PDB file of C-alpha atoms in Angstrom:
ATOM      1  CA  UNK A   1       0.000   0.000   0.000  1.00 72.00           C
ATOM      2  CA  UNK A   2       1.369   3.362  -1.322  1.00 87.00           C
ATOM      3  CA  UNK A   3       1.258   6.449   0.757  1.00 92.00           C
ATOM      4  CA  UNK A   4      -1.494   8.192  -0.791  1.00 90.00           C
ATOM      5  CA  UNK A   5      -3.882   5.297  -0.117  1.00 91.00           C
ATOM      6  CA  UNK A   6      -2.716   5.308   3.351  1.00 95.00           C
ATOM      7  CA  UNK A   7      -3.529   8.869   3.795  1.00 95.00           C
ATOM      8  CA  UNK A   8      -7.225   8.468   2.151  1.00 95.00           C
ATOM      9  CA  UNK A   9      -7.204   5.531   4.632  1.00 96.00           C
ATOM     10  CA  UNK A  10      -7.050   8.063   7.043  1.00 96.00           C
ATOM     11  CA  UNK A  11      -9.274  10.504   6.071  1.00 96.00           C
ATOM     12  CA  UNK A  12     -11.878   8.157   5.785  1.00 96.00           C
ATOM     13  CA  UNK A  13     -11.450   6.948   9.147  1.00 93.00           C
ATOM     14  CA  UNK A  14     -11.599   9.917  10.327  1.00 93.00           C
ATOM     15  CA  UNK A  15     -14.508  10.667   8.760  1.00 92.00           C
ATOM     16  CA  UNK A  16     -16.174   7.301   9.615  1.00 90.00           C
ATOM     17  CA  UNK A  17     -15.462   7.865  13.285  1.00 87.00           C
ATOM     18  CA  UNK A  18     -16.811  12.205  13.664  1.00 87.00           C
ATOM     19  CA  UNK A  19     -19.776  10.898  12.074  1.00 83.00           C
ATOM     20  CA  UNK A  20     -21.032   7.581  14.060  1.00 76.00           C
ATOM     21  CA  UNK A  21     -22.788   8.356  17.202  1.00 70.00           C
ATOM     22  CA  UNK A  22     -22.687   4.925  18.418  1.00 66.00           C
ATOM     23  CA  UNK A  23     -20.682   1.575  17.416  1.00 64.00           C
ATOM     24  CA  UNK A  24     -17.236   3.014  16.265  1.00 62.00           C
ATOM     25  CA  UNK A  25     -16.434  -0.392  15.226  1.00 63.00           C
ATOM     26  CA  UNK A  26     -19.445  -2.319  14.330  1.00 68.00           C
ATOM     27  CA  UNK A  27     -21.429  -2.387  11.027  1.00 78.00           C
ATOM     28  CA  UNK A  28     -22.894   1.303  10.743  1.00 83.00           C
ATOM     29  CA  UNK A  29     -18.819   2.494  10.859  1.00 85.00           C
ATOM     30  CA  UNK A  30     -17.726   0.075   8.453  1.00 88.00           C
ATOM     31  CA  UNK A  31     -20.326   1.093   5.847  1.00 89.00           C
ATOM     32  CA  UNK A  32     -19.477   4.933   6.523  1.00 89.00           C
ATOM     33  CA  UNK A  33     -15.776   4.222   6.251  1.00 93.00           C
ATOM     34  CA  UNK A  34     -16.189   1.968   2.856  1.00 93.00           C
ATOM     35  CA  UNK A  35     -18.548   4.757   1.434  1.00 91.00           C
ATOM     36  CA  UNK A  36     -16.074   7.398   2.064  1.00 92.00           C
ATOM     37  CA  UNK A  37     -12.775   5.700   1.048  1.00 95.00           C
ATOM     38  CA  UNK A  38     -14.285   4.425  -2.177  1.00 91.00           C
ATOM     39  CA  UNK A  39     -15.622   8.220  -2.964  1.00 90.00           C
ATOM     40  CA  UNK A  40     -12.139   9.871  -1.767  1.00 92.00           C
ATOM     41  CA  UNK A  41     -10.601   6.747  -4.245  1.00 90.00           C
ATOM     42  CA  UNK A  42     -12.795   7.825  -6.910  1.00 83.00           C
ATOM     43  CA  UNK A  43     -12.294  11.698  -6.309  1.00 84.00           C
ATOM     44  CA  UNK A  44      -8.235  11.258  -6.480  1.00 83.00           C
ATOM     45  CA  UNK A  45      -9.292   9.323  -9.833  1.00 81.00           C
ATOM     46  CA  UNK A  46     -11.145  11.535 -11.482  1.00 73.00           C
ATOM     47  CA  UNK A  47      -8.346  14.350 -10.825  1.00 77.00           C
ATOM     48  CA  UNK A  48      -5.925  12.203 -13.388  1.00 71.00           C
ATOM     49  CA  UNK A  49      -9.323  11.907 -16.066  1.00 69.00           C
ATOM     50  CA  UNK A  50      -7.870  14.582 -18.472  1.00 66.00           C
ATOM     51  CA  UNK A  51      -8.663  14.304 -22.366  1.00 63.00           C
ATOM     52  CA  UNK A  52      -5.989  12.229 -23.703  1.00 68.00           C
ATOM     53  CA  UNK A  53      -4.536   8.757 -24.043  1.00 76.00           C
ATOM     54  CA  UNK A  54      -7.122   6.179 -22.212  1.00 79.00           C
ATOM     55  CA  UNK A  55      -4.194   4.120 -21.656  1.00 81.00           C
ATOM     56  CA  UNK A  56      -1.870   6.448 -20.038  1.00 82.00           C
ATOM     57  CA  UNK A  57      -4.605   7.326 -17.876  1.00 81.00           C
ATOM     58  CA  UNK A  58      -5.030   3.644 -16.265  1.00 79.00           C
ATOM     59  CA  UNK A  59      -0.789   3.529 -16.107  1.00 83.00           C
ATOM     60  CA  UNK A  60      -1.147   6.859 -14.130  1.00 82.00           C
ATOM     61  CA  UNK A  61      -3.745   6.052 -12.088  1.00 81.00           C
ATOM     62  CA  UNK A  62      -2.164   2.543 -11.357  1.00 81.00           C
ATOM     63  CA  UNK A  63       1.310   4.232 -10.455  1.00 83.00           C
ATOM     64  CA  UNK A  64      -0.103   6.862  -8.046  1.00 82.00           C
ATOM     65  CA  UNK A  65      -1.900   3.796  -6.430  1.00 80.00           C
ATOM     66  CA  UNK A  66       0.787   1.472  -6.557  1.00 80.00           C
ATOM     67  CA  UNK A  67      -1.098  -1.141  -8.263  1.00 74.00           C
ATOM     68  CA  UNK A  68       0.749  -3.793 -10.587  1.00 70.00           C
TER      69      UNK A  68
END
């Protein structure tokens, strides 16, 4: 895992935990944290989404993420 995801990891944790009340660690926090990394993921994606080359778009995106 790269450092970027690690800091969106963050975030989302963060965010996950300022906004449930009850069960930081049960089901309601889990959903909040998925819902909120996967929208800071696609967020961070769509900042590469330039007109251009489709392909170097996917090796750009892969290389900030640090997926092979």
């Amino acid at each position: 895992m790269n450092q970027r995801i690690r800091e969106l990891v963050g975030r989302a944790e963060a965010y996950a935990y300022e906004h449930e009340e009850h069960w930081h660690d049960g089901p309601d926090w889990q959903e909040l944290f998925n819902k909120k990394f996967a929208e800071l993921i696609v967020r961070e994606c769509l900042s590469y989404a330039k007109d251009g080359d489709i392909d170097f778009m996917k090796f750009m995106i892969k290389q900030h993420f640090g997926v092979e």
